Amino acid sequence: MKAIKIILILGVLIVLTYNTILAQSYAGSAAAVEPTMLVDKPTAGLLRRGTYSVSSNFFQRGGLVAGITVGIFEPFTFGISYGGTGIIGKDSINMNPLPGVNAKLRILSEGILMPALAIGFDSQGKEPYMSSDSLKRYTIKSPGVYVVASKNYSILGNLSIHGGLNRSLENGDGDEDLNMFVGVEKSLSNDISIMFEYDFGVNDNHGNAIGKGNGYLNFGFRWSWGKGLVVGFNLKNITKNQDNVNVGNRTLQIDYIGEF
């Protein structure tokens, strides 16, 4: 597993420093919107000023988290989100303790050689919130404070490479380590793209944390159904980094991007 992590880091560094043609993608090579998220982790992509994104993420136990993010200024976006479990189905509704807040500022625009660089904060974790005495955190910790670099290329369509560091504020399990993540998005056609994301899970592997030290490997599929509407399917935790995972955790993502 350590060899795989080293190969992933080296691969991202090589691609980020390789000179190629600038491009942008989100759910297809014809899209004009930068990817602002991979599966669970952020990119350096931003919404344009005067645009907004409404997102809905459906997950296990009848869970739903919905949110809205707005492009306030050209290099800055801000958003809020809220949800819980039991919203869909017959179980009792259990809402998350607090809404999630996210903000992102791009501090370096992408160039021919240099990747785009952004800093941000995101308190919205993924999947059910666990509120036992030893665990007060989301199943997948929120990114918290992060810095992320993104580089776009034109290779048989569009290819975007992403990598970053994050420090989650969900440290009640005793694991406060700095974390790393990398990801790739590749367009397959004008309407379809796929993405892979690897969360090293360094902040979820000791103390009372529930991770086993394998990290989280996630796969995403995105399909544009028209102007602004994107439907996605995620297969998460393929590395089985937590208990009670057979093949992977399956979630549904629906996004709509519009203009004011």
Tab-separated table of C-alpha atoms in Angstrom:
chain	number	residue	atom	x	y	z
A	1	MET	CA	0.000	0.000	0.000
A	2	LYS	CA	2.904	2.404	0.699
A	3	ALA	CA	4.270	1.722	-2.805
A	4	ILE	CA	0.874	2.601	-4.336
A	5	LYS	CA	0.777	5.898	-2.412
A	6	ILE	CA	4.301	6.821	-3.561
A	7	ILE	CA	3.436	6.021	-7.206
A	8	LEU	CA	0.273	8.156	-7.010
A	9	ILE	CA	2.166	11.150	-5.593
A	10	LEU	CA	4.948	10.879	-8.174
A	11	GLY	CA	2.440	10.513	-10.998
A	12	VAL	CA	0.573	13.667	-9.987
A	13	LEU	CA	3.790	15.666	-9.655
A	14	ILE	CA	4.999	14.554	-13.090
A	15	VAL	CA	1.730	15.390	-14.828
A	16	LEU	CA	1.335	18.739	-13.058
A	17	THR	CA	4.743	19.869	-14.288
A	18	TYR	CA	4.389	18.560	-17.835
A	19	ASN	CA	3.684	21.155	-20.537
A	20	THR	CA	0.579	20.584	-22.599
A	21	ILE	CA	-2.512	22.395	-23.871
A	22	LEU	CA	-4.902	24.137	-21.494
A	23	ALA	CA	-8.476	22.812	-21.310
A	24	GLN	CA	-11.489	22.687	-18.977
A	25	SER	CA	-14.025	19.950	-18.329
A	26	TYR	CA	-17.034	19.000	-16.272
A	27	ALA	CA	-19.163	16.038	-17.296
A	28	GLY	CA	-17.945	16.095	-20.871
A	29	SER	CA	-15.519	17.756	-23.231
A	30	ALA	CA	-18.058	20.317	-24.470
A	31	ALA	CA	-18.824	21.667	-20.992
A	32	ALA	CA	-17.611	25.150	-20.072
A	33	VAL	CA	-17.780	24.733	-16.283
A	34	GLU	CA	-14.720	23.871	-14.240
A	35	PRO	CA	-15.025	20.863	-11.935
A	36	THR	CA	-15.232	22.292	-8.418
A	37	MET	CA	-15.360	18.882	-6.706
A	38	LEU	CA	-14.274	15.377	-7.489
A	39	VAL	CA	-16.149	12.767	-5.424
A	40	ASP	CA	-15.514	13.909	-1.843
A	41	LYS	CA	-12.593	16.287	-2.268
A	42	PRO	CA	-12.358	19.817	-3.725
A	43	THR	CA	-10.490	20.997	-6.801
A	44	ALA	CA	-9.085	24.441	-7.581
A	45	GLY	CA	-12.031	25.013	-9.946
A	46	LEU	CA	-14.492	27.817	-9.213
A	47	LEU	CA	-17.906	28.937	-10.314
A	48	ARG	CA	-17.901	32.068	-12.457
A	49	ARG	CA	-19.148	35.287	-10.865
A	50	GLY	CA	-22.933	35.459	-11.034
A	51	THR	CA	-23.453	31.691	-11.296
A	52	TYR	CA	-24.699	29.205	-8.716
A	53	SER	CA	-24.666	25.463	-8.170
A	54	VAL	CA	-27.423	23.473	-6.441
A	55	SER	CA	-26.313	19.990	-5.405
A	56	SER	CA	-28.010	16.948	-3.902
A	57	ASN	CA	-26.131	13.912	-2.620
A	58	PHE	CA	-28.097	10.734	-1.816
A	59	PHE	CA	-26.459	8.039	0.333
A	60	GLN	CA	-27.148	5.076	2.626
A	61	ARG	CA	-29.804	4.986	5.375
A	62	GLY	CA	-32.084	7.264	3.365
A	63	GLY	CA	-29.540	10.055	3.597
A	64	LEU	CA	-29.588	13.340	1.710
A	65	VAL	CA	-27.368	16.430	1.849
A	66	ALA	CA	-28.398	19.395	-0.295
A	67	GLY	CA	-26.486	22.607	-0.780
A	68	ILE	CA	-26.043	25.755	-2.807
A	69	THR	CA	-22.779	27.431	-3.783
A	70	VAL	CA	-22.519	30.879	-5.382
A	71	GLY	CA	-19.771	32.520	-7.428
A	72	ILE	CA	-19.617	35.827	-5.549
A	73	PHE	CA	-16.456	37.251	-7.101
A	74	GLU	CA	-14.349	35.941	-9.956
A	75	PRO	CA	-11.819	34.187	-7.668
A	76	PHE	CA	-14.155	33.402	-4.721
A	77	THR	CA	-17.125	31.118	-4.060
A	78	PHE	CA	-19.219	30.546	-0.939
A	79	GLY	CA	-21.849	27.950	-0.094
A	80	ILE	CA	-23.936	26.241	2.568
A	81	SER	CA	-25.374	22.734	2.848
A	82	TYR	CA	-27.519	20.695	5.195
A	83	GLY	CA	-29.028	17.229	5.452
A	84	GLY	CA	-29.334	14.050	7.440
A	85	THR	CA	-30.421	10.418	7.364
A	86	GLY	CA	-33.899	8.861	7.215
A	87	ILE	CA	-35.110	11.615	4.894
A	88	ILE	CA	-35.945	8.965	2.300
A	89	GLY	CA	-37.608	5.776	3.532
A	90	LYS	CA	-39.486	4.754	6.670
A	91	ASP	CA	-36.834	5.316	9.366
A	92	SER	CA	-36.888	8.268	11.736
A	93	ILE	CA	-35.316	11.438	10.379
A	94	ASN	CA	-32.004	12.305	12.023
A	95	MET	CA	-30.653	15.665	10.876
A	96	ASN	CA	-27.000	16.650	11.047
A	97	PRO	CA	-26.050	18.779	14.078
A	98	LEU	CA	-24.977	21.815	12.038
A	99	PRO	CA	-25.160	23.060	8.458
A	100	GLY	CA	-22.016	22.753	6.383
A	101	VAL	CA	-20.174	25.839	5.180
A	102	ASN	CA	-17.723	26.044	2.297
A	103	ALA	CA	-15.592	28.871	0.915
A	104	LYS	CA	-12.866	28.794	-1.721
A	105	LEU	CA	-10.404	31.425	-2.938
A	106	ARG	CA	-8.218	30.956	-5.982
A	107	ILE	CA	-4.805	32.489	-5.288
A	108	LEU	CA	-3.086	31.461	-8.537
A	109	SER	CA	-4.656	31.110	-11.975
A	110	GLU	CA	-3.664	28.262	-14.243
A	111	GLY	CA	-0.952	28.865	-16.838
A	112	ILE	CA	0.769	26.821	-19.486
A	113	LEU	CA	3.235	25.375	-16.984
A	114	MET	CA	1.693	26.185	-13.593
A	115	PRO	CA	-1.444	24.639	-12.113
A	116	ALA	CA	-4.238	26.675	-10.590
A	117	LEU	CA	-3.937	26.947	-6.818
A	118	ALA	CA	-6.769	27.523	-4.344
A	119	ILE	CA	-7.231	27.615	-0.589
A	120	GLY	CA	-10.514	26.938	1.122
A	121	PHE	CA	-12.613	25.649	3.980
A	122	ASP	CA	-15.353	23.011	3.900
A	123	SER	CA	-17.077	21.731	7.060
A	124	GLN	CA	-19.518	19.419	5.257
A	125	GLY	CA	-18.597	15.773	5.794
A	126	LYS	CA	-20.009	12.928	3.732
A	127	GLU	CA	-22.592	10.260	4.527
A	128	PRO	CA	-24.153	9.634	7.971
A	129	TYR	CA	-23.057	11.668	10.979
A	130	MET	CA	-21.909	9.563	13.953
A	131	SER	CA	-22.631	11.060	17.367
A	132	SER	CA	-21.464	8.445	19.895
A	133	ASP	CA	-19.347	9.441	22.904
A	134	SER	CA	-16.098	8.476	21.150
A	135	LEU	CA	-17.125	9.575	17.640
A	136	LYS	CA	-18.611	12.931	16.758
A	137	ARG	CA	-17.853	13.075	13.044
A	138	TYR	CA	-19.154	12.213	9.608
A	139	THR	CA	-18.501	8.754	8.177
A	140	ILE	CA	-16.149	10.516	5.763
A	141	LYS	CA	-14.564	13.493	7.482
A	142	SER	CA	-15.051	16.957	6.031
A	143	PRO	CA	-12.007	18.481	4.282
A	144	GLY	CA	-11.785	21.348	6.763
A	145	VAL	CA	-8.997	23.756	5.825
A	146	TYR	CA	-7.311	22.809	2.552
A	147	VAL	CA	-5.018	23.850	-0.278
A	148	VAL	CA	-5.417	22.247	-3.706
A	149	ALA	CA	-3.716	22.460	-7.106
A	150	SER	CA	-5.402	21.610	-10.433
A	151	LYS	CA	-4.060	21.327	-13.980
A	152	ASN	CA	-6.101	20.809	-17.155
A	153	TYR	CA	-4.921	19.182	-20.366
A	154	SER	CA	-6.214	18.390	-23.833
A	155	ILE	CA	-5.531	14.686	-24.350
A	156	LEU	CA	-8.151	12.815	-26.411
A	157	GLY	CA	-10.721	15.201	-24.952
A	158	ASN	CA	-10.177	16.812	-21.570
A	159	LEU	CA	-8.097	15.605	-18.649
A	160	SER	CA	-7.781	17.339	-15.276
A	161	ILE	CA	-5.341	16.386	-12.521
A	162	HIS	CA	-5.776	17.456	-8.901
A	163	GLY	CA	-3.857	17.138	-5.647
A	164	GLY	CA	-4.017	18.748	-2.248
A	165	LEU	CA	-3.553	18.799	1.506
A	166	ASN	CA	-6.300	19.207	4.098
A	167	ARG	CA	-6.738	19.468	7.853
A	168	SER	CA	-10.180	18.398	9.041
A	169	LEU	CA	-11.665	19.962	12.156
A	170	GLU	CA	-13.445	16.670	12.934
A	171	ASN	CA	-10.799	15.384	15.309
A	172	GLY	CA	-12.890	14.091	18.201
A	173	ASP	CA	-11.655	10.570	17.381
A	174	GLY	CA	-8.135	11.590	18.392
A	175	ASP	CA	-6.691	11.672	14.866
A	176	GLU	CA	-5.653	15.237	13.985
A	177	ASP	CA	-3.094	14.468	11.272
A	178	LEU	CA	-2.625	16.480	8.098
A	179	ASN	CA	-4.157	14.568	5.168
A	180	MET	CA	-3.418	14.268	1.428
A	181	PHE	CA	-5.576	13.561	-1.617
A	182	VAL	CA	-5.174	13.210	-5.391
A	183	GLY	CA	-7.662	12.828	-8.231
A	184	VAL	CA	-8.225	12.673	-11.980
A	185	GLU	CA	-11.209	13.559	-14.184
A	186	LYS	CA	-11.345	12.438	-17.845
A	187	SER	CA	-14.005	13.241	-20.434
A	188	LEU	CA	-15.222	10.314	-22.538
A	189	SER	CA	-17.531	12.314	-24.817
A	190	ASN	CA	-19.273	15.698	-24.993
A	191	ASP	CA	-21.669	14.601	-22.223
A	192	ILE	CA	-19.863	12.001	-20.106
A	193	SER	CA	-16.828	12.021	-17.839
A	194	ILE	CA	-15.322	9.702	-15.246
A	195	MET	CA	-13.213	10.525	-12.200
A	196	PHE	CA	-10.981	8.730	-9.739
A	197	GLU	CA	-10.027	10.059	-6.332
A	198	TYR	CA	-7.692	8.725	-3.668
A	199	ASP	CA	-7.936	10.079	-0.134
A	200	PHE	CA	-4.858	8.885	1.767
A	201	GLY	CA	-6.892	8.842	5.006
A	202	VAL	CA	-3.893	9.834	7.129
A	203	ASN	CA	-6.302	11.613	9.481
A	204	ASP	CA	-8.469	8.503	9.859
A	205	ASN	CA	-6.191	5.636	10.837
A	206	HIS	CA	-5.397	5.774	14.561
A	207	GLY	CA	-6.917	6.613	17.935
A	208	ASN	CA	-10.665	5.987	17.832
A	209	ALA	CA	-10.779	6.584	14.075
A	210	ILE	CA	-12.707	4.081	11.957
A	211	GLY	CA	-10.280	3.891	9.027
A	212	LYS	CA	-7.991	0.874	8.647
A	213	GLY	CA	-5.035	2.617	7.025
A	214	ASN	CA	-5.907	1.690	3.423
A	215	GLY	CA	-7.074	5.157	2.396
A	216	TYR	CA	-10.252	5.779	0.400
A	217	LEU	CA	-10.321	5.043	-3.338
A	218	ASN	CA	-13.429	6.523	-4.986
A	219	PHE	CA	-14.801	6.326	-8.523
A	220	GLY	CA	-17.297	8.769	-10.055
A	221	PHE	CA	-19.359	8.876	-13.245
A	222	ARG	CA	-20.896	12.137	-14.505
A	223	TRP	CA	-23.460	12.558	-17.271
A	224	SER	CA	-24.681	15.953	-18.517
A	225	TRP	CA	-28.409	15.847	-19.283
A	226	GLY	CA	-28.720	19.314	-20.715
A	227	LYS	CA	-27.667	22.854	-19.999
A	228	GLY	CA	-26.553	22.965	-16.385
A	229	LEU	CA	-27.901	19.579	-15.211
A	230	VAL	CA	-25.398	16.851	-14.281
A	231	VAL	CA	-26.275	13.423	-12.851
A	232	GLY	CA	-23.572	11.357	-11.207
A	233	PHE	CA	-22.990	7.951	-9.665
A	234	ASN	CA	-20.213	7.283	-7.146
A	235	LEU	CA	-18.632	4.025	-6.019
A	236	LYS	CA	-16.738	4.906	-2.860
A	237	ASN	CA	-14.321	3.240	-0.476
A	238	ILE	CA	-13.302	0.561	-2.964
A	239	THR	CA	-10.291	-0.111	-0.713
A	240	LYS	CA	-12.686	-1.189	2.088
A	241	ASN	CA	-11.099	1.187	4.566
A	242	GLN	CA	-14.002	0.787	6.995
A	243	ASP	CA	-15.970	-2.167	8.325
A	244	ASN	CA	-19.187	-3.387	6.690
A	245	VAL	CA	-18.092	-2.549	3.134
A	246	ASN	CA	-18.385	-5.364	0.561
A	247	VAL	CA	-17.869	-3.953	-2.939
A	248	GLY	CA	-18.037	-0.229	-2.243
A	249	ASN	CA	-20.428	2.421	-1.027
A	250	ARG	CA	-22.813	3.562	-3.786
A	251	THR	CA	-24.114	7.147	-3.804
A	252	LEU	CA	-26.039	9.332	-6.240
A	253	GLN	CA	-25.142	12.955	-7.079
A	254	ILE	CA	-27.351	15.513	-8.879
A	255	ASP	CA	-26.058	19.021	-9.657
A	256	TYR	CA	-27.574	21.996	-11.417
A	257	ILE	CA	-25.578	25.055	-12.436
A	258	GLY	CA	-27.390	28.257	-13.412
A	259	GLU	CA	-26.919	32.008	-13.718
A	260	PHE	CA	-28.539	34.865	-11.832
